[in-house]
Short mmCIF file of C-alpha atoms in Angstrom, two decimals:
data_model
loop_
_atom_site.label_atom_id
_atom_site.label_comp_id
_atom_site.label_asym_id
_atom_site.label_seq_id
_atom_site.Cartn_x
_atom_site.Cartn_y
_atom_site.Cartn_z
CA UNK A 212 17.16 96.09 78.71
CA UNK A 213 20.00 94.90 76.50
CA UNK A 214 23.09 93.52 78.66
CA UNK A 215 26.72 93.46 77.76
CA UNK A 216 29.03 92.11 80.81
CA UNK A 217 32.29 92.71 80.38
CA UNK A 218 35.19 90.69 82.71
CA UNK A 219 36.67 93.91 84.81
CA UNK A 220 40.38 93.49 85.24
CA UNK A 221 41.73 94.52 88.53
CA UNK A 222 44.90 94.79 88.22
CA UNK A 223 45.64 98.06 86.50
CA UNK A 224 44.03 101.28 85.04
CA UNK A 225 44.33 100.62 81.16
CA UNK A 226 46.05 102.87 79.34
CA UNK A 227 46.22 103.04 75.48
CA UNK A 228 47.86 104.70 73.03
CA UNK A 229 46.07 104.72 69.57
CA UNK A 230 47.28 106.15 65.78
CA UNK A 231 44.57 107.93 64.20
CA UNK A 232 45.10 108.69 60.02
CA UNK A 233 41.94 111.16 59.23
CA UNK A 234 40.97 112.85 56.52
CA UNK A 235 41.32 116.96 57.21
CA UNK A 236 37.67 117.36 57.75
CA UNK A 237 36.89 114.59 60.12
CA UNK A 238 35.15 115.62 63.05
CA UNK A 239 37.13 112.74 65.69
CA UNK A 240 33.77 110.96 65.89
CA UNK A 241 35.93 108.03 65.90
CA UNK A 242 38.04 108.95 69.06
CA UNK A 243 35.28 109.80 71.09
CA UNK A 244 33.09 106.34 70.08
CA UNK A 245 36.43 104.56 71.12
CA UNK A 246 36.13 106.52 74.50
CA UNK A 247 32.68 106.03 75.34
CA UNK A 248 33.32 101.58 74.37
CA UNK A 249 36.20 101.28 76.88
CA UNK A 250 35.98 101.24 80.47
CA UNK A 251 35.58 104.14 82.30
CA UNK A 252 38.88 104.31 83.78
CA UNK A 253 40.98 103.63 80.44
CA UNK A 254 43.01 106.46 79.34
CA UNK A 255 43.61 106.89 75.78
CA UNK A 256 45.63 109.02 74.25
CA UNK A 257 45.41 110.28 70.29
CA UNK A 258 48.32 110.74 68.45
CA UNK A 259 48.08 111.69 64.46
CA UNK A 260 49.68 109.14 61.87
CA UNK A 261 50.93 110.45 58.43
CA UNK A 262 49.68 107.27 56.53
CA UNK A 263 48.62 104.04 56.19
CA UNK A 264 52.35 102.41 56.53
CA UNK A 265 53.78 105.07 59.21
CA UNK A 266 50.37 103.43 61.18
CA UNK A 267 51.17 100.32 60.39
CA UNK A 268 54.87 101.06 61.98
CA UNK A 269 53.55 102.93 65.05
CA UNK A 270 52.06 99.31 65.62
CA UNK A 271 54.70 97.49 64.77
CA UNK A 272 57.40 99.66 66.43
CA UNK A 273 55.66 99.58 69.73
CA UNK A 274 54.66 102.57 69.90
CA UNK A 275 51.18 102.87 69.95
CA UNK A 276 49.05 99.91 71.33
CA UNK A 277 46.97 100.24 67.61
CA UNK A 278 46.22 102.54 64.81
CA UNK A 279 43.01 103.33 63.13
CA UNK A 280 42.62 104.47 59.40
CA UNK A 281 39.87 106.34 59.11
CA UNK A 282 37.53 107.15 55.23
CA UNK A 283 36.84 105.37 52.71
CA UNK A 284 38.46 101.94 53.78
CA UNK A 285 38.62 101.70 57.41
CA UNK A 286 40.61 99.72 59.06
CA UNK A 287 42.04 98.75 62.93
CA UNK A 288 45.84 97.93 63.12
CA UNK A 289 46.93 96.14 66.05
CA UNK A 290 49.72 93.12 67.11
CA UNK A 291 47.41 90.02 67.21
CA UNK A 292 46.09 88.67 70.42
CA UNK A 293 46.92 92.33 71.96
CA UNK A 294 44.24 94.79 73.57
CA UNK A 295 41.45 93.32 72.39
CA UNK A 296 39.10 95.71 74.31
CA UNK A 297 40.83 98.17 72.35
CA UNK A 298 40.33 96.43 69.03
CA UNK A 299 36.54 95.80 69.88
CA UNK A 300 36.15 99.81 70.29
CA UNK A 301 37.95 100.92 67.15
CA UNK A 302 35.83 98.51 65.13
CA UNK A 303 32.59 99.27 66.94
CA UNK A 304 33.59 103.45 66.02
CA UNK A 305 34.43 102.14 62.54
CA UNK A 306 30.86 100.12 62.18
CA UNK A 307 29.10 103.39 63.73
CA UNK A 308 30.65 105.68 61.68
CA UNK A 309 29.84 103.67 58.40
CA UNK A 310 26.23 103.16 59.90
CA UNK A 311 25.68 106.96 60.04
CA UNK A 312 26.87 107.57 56.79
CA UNK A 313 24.61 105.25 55.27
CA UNK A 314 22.10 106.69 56.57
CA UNK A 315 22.99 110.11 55.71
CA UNK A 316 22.91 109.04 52.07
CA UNK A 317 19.92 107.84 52.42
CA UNK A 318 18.43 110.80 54.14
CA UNK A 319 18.02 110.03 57.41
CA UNK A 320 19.33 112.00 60.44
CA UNK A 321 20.87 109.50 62.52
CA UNK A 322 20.40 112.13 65.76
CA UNK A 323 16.61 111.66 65.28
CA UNK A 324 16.57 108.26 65.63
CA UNK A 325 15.88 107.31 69.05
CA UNK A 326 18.68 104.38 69.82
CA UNK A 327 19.21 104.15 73.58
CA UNK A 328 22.55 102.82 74.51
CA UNK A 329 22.78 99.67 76.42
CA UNK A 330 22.83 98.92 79.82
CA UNK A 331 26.61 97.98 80.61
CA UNK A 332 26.95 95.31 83.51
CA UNK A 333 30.95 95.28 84.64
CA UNK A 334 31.72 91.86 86.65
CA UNK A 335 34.64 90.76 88.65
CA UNK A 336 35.76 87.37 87.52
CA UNK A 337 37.40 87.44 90.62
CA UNK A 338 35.32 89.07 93.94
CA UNK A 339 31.93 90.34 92.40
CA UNK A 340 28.86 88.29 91.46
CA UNK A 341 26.78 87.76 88.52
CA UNK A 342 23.80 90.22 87.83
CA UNK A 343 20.56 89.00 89.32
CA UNK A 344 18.48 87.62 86.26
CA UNK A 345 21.78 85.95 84.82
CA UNK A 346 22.90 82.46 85.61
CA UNK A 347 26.96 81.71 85.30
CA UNK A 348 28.28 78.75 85.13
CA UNK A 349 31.86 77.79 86.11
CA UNK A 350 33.75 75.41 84.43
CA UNK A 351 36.69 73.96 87.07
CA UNK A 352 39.47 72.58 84.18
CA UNK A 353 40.91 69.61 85.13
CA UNK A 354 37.88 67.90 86.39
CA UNK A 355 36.20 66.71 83.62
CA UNK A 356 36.73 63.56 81.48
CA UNK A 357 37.07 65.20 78.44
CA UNK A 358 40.47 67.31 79.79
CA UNK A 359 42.19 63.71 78.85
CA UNK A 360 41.57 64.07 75.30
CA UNK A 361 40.77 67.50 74.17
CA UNK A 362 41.09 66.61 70.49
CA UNK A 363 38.23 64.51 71.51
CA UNK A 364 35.66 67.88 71.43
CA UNK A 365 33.84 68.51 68.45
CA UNK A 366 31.44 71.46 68.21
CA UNK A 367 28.38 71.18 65.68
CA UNK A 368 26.85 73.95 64.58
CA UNK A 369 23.16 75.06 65.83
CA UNK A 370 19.99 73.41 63.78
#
């Protein structure tokens, strides 16, 4: 089965508070795909923005950790660099949502596709231990030659 291992932080339950601008007949879709991406013990809370600028402010302000817009141009607003789990969920929602309208339009009942979700592996960088059938490898910094001159990498693309 399908893998996705995410780093588990330990230091604190996460908390978020997101901006949501729907349309009047959306059915929150979006809020609960956000729930389902983040870790089990994140707490988000929904607030309701007025528009795509009082979002935007929410953001900017502080007072929401990011803001999604919801209908016919979706978009995730959040400070750069910032809750990136939380970014990763809104645009996952986002990409689901858009997925299941497509296929709506093109006649398809999403619910009768059979899509199982994948199996989510949760490691601790810091105690726990890779899964059994994956091999990690640690990098220690300062140990290799190339740490001297880092403008010395140079990353080629796959053939």
């Amino acid at each position: 089965a399908p893998s996705i291992l995410v780093p588990a932080r330990s230091d604190k339950r996460a908390r978020y508070d997101v901006a949501v601008l729907a349309p009047a007949d959306d059915d929150r879709s979006c809020e609960t795909a956000m729930r389902s991406s983040l870790r089990r013990d994140a707490s988000v809370r929904f607030r309701d923005a007025r528009s795509p600028s009082s979002a935007r402010r929410l953001v900017d302000d502080g007072d929401v950790d990011a803001a999604v817009v919801t209908g016919e141009s979706p978009v995730v607003i959040a400070r750069a660099g910032e809750n990136d789990a939380l970014v990763v969920a809104a645009r996952q929602a986002l990409a689901a949502r858009s997925v299941d309208a497509r296929l709506r339009s093109l006649g398809v009942d999403p619910s009768e596709l059979d899509v199982s979700a994948p199996e989510i592996v949760r490691v601790d960088t810091a105690t726990g231990g890779p899964p059994p059938d994956l091999t990690l490898i640690t990098v220690d910094p300062g140990t290799s030659a190339a740490d001297a001159n880092p403008q010395a990498l140079v990353l080629h693309p796959p053939c």
